[in-house]
mmCIF file with all atom_site columns, C-alpha atoms in Angstrom:
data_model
loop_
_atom_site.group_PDB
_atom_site.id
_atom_site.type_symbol
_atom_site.label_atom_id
_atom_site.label_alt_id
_atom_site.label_comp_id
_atom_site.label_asym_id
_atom_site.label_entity_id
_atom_site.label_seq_id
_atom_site.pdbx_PDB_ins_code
_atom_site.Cartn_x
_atom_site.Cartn_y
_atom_site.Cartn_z
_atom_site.occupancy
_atom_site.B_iso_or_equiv
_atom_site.pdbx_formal_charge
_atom_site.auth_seq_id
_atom_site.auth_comp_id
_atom_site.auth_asym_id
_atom_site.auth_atom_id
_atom_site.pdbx_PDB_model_num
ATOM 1   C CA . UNK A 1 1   ? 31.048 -81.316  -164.209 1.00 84.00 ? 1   UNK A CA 1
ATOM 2   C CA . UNK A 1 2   ? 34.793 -81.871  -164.772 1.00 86.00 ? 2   UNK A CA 1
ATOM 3   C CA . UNK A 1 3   ? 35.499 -84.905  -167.161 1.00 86.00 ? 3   UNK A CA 1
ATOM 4   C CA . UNK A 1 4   ? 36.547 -86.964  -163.475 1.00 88.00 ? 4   UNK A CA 1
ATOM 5   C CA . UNK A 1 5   ? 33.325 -85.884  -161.705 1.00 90.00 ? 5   UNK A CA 1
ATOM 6   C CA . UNK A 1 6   ? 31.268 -87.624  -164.275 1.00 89.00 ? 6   UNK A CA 1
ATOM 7   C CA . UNK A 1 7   ? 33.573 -89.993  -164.573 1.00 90.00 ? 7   UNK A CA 1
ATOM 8   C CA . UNK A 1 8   ? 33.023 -90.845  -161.080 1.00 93.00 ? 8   UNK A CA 1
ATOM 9   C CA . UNK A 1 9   ? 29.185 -90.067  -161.640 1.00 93.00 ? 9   UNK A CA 1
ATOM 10  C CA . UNK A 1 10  ? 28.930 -92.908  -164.388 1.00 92.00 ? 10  UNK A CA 1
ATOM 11  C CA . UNK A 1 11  ? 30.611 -95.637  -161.767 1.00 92.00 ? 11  UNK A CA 1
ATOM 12  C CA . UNK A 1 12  ? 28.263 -94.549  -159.140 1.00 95.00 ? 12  UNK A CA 1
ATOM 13  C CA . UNK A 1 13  ? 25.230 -94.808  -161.267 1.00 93.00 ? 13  UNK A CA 1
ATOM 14  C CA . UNK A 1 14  ? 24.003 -91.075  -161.042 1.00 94.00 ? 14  UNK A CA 1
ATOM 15  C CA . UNK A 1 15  ? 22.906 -89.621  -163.529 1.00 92.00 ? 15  UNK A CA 1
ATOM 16  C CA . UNK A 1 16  ? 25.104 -87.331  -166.188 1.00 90.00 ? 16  UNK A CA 1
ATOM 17  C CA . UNK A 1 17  ? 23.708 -84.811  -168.178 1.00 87.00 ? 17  UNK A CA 1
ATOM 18  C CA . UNK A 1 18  ? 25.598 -84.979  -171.775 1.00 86.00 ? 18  UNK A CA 1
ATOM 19  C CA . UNK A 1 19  ? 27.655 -87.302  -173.368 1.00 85.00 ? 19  UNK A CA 1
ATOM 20  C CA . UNK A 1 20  ? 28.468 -90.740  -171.602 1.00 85.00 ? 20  UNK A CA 1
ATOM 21  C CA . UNK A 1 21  ? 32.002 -90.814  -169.696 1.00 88.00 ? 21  UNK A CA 1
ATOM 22  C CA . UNK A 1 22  ? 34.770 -92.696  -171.893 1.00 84.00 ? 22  UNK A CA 1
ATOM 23  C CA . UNK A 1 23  ? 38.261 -93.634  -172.156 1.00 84.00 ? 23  UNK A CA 1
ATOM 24  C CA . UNK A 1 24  ? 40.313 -95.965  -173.725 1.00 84.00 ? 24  UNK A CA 1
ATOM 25  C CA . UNK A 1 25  ? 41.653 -98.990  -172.247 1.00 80.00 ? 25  UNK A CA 1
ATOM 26  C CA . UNK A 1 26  ? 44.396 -99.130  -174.848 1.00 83.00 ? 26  UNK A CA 1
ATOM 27  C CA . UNK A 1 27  ? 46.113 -96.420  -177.562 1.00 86.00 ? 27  UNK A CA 1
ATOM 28  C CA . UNK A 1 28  ? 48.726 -97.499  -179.020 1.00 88.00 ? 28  UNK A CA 1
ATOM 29  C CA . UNK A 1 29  ? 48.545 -94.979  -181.843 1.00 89.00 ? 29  UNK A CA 1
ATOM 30  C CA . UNK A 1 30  ? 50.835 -92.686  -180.565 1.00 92.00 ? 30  UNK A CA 1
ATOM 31  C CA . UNK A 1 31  ? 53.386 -92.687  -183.003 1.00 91.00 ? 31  UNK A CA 1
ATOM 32  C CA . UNK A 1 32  ? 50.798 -91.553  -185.247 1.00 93.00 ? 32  UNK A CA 1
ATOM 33  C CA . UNK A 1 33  ? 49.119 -89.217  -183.222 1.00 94.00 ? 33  UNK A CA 1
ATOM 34  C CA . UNK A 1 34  ? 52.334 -87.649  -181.196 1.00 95.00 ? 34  UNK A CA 1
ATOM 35  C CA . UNK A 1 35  ? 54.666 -88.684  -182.896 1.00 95.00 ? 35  UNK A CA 1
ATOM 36  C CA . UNK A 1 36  ? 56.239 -91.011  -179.986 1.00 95.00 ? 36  UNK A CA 1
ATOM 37  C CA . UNK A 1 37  ? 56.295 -94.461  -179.284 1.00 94.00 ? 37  UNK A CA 1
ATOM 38  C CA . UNK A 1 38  ? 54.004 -95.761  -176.772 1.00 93.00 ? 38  UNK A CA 1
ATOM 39  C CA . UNK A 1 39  ? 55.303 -96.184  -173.093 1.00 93.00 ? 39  UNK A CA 1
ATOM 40  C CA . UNK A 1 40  ? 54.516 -99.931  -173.511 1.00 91.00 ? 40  UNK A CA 1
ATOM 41  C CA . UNK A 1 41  ? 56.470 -100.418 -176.615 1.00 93.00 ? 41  UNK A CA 1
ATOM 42  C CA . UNK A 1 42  ? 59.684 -99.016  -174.760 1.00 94.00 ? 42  UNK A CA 1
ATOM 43  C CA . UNK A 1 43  ? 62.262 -101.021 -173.527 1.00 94.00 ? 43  UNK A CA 1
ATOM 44  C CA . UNK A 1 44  ? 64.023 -100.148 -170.127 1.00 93.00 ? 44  UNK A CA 1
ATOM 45  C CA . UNK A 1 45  ? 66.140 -102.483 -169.158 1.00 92.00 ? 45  UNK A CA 1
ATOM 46  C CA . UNK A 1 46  ? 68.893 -100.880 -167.968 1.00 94.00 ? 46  UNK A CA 1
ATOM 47  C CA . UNK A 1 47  ? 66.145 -98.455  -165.674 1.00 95.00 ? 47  UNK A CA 1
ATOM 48  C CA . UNK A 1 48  ? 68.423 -99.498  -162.236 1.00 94.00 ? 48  UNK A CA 1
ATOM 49  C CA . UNK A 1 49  ? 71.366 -98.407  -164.348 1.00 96.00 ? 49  UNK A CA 1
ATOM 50  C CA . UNK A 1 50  ? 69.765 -94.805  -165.260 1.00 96.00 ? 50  UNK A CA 1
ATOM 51  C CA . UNK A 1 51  ? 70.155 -92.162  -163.242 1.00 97.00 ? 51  UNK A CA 1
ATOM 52  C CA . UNK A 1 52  ? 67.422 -90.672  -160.967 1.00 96.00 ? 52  UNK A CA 1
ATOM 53  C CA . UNK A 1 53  ? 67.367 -87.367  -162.778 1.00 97.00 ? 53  UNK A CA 1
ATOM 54  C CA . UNK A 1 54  ? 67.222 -89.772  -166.389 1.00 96.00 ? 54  UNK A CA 1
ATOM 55  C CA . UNK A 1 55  ? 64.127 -91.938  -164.754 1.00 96.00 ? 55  UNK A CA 1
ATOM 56  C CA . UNK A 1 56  ? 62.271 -88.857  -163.973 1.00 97.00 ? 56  UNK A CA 1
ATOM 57  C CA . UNK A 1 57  ? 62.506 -87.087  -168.028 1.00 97.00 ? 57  UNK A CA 1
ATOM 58  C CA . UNK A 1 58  ? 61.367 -90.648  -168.932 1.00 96.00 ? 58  UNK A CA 1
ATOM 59  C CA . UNK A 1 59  ? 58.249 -90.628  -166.200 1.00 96.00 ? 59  UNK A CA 1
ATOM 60  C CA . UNK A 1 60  ? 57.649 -86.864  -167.475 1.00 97.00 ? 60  UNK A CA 1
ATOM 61  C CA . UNK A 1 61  ? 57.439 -87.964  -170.573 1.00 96.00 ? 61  UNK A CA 1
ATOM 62  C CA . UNK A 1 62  ? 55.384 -91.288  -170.023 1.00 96.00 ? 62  UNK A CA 1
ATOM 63  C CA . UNK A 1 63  ? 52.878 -88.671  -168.454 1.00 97.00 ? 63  UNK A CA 1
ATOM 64  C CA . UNK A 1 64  ? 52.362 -85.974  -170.542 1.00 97.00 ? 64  UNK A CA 1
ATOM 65  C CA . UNK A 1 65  ? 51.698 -88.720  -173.682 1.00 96.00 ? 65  UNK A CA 1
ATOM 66  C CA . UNK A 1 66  ? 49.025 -90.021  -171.247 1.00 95.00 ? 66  UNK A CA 1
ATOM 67  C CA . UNK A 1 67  ? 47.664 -86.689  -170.585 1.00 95.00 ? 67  UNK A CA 1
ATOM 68  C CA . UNK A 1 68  ? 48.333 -85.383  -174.433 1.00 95.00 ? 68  UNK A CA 1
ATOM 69  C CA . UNK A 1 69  ? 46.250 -88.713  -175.552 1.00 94.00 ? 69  UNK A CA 1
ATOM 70  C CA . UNK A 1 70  ? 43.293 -88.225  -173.048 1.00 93.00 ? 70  UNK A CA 1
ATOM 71  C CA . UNK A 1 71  ? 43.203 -84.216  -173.695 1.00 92.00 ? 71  UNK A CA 1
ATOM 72  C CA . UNK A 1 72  ? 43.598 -84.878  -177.620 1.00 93.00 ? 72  UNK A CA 1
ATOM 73  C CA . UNK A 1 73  ? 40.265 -87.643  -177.241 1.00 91.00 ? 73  UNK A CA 1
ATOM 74  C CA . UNK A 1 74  ? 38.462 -86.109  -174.767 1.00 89.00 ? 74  UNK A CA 1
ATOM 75  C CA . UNK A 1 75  ? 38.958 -89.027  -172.566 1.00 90.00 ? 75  UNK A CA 1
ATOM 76  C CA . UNK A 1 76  ? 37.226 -89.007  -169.235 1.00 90.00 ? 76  UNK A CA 1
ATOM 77  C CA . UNK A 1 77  ? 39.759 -90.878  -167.477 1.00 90.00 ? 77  UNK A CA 1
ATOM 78  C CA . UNK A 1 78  ? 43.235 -92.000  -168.045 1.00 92.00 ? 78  UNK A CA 1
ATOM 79  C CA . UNK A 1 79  ? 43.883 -95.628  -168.100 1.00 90.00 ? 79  UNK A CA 1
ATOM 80  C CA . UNK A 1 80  ? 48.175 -95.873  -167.528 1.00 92.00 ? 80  UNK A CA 1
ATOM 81  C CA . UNK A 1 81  ? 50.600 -98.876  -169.019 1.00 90.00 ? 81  UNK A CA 1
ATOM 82  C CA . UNK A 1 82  ? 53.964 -98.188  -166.139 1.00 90.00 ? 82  UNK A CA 1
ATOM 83  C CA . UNK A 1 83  ? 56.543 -99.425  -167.674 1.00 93.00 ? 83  UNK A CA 1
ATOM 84  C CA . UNK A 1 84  ? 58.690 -100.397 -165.694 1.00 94.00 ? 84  UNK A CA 1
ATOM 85  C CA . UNK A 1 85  ? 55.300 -102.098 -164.272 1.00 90.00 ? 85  UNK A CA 1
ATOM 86  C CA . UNK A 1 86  ? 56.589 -102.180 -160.453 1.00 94.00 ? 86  UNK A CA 1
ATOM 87  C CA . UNK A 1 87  ? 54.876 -101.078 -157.779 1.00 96.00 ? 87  UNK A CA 1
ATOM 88  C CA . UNK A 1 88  ? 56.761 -97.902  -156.583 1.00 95.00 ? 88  UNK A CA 1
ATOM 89  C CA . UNK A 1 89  ? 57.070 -96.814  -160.447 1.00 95.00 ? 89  UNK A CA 1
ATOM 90  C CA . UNK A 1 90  ? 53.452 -97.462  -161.074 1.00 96.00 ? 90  UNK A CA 1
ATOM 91  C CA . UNK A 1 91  ? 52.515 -94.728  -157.898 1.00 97.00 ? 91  UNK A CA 1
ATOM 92  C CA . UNK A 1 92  ? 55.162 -92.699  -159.345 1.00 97.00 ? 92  UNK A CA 1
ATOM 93  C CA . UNK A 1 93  ? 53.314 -92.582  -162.782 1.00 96.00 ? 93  UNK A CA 1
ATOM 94  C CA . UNK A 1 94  ? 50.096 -92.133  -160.866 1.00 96.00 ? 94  UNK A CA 1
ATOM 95  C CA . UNK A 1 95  ? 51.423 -89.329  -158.582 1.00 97.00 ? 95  UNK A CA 1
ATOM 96  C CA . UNK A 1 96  ? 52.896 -87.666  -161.855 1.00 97.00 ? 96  UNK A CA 1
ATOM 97  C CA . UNK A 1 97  ? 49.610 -87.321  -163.813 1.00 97.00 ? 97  UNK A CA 1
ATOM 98  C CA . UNK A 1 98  ? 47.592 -86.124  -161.233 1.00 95.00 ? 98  UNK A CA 1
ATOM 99  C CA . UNK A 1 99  ? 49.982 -83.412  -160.537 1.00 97.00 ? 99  UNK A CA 1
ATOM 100 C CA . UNK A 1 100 ? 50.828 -82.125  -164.226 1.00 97.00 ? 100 UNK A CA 1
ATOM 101 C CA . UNK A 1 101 ? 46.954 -83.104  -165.273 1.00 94.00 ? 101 UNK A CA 1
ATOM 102 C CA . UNK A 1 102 ? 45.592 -80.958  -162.285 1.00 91.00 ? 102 UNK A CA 1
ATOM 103 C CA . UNK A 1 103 ? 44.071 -84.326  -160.900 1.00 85.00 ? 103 UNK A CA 1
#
């Protein structure tokens, strides 16, 4: 099973042969870890003043420290922070980890 199927499995109640599905609701370690401050510790705002090309390095980069962090502690599922927490940037985010994660 991939880490979402039993993922999924554990929410439905099947059963999961293995080790139980986890993730974490909150890691702020990433400075430690990575090397790079958590998305929620950022500051953005200017983020109307940026540039579209400037707001999409900065979503790239949100994503691939959520996908780093999950990959790194064999998280089952990937729990995001947006920041900025609006609706169209939060399905950005969304959209952006299930493409460069491979859903």
């Amino acid at each position: 099973m991939t880490p979402k199927e039993r993922f999924v499995a554990a929410l439905e109640r099947r059963p999961i042969v293995g080790r139980v599905p986890h993730f974490e609701l909150v890691f702020f370690l990433t400075m430690e870890a990575f090397g790079r401050v958590h998305p929620s510790h950022r500051a953005y705002r200017q983020w109307d003043q940026m540039e579209e090309k400037e707001r999409e390095l900065h979503r790239r980069d949100m994503a691939d420290l959520y996908i780093r962090t999950a990959e790194r502690f064999e998280h089952d599922a990937i729990f995001l922070h947006p920041n900025p927490a609006t609706e169209e940037e939060t399905f950005r985010l969304i959209d952006l980890v299930r493409e460069l994660s491979g859903d």
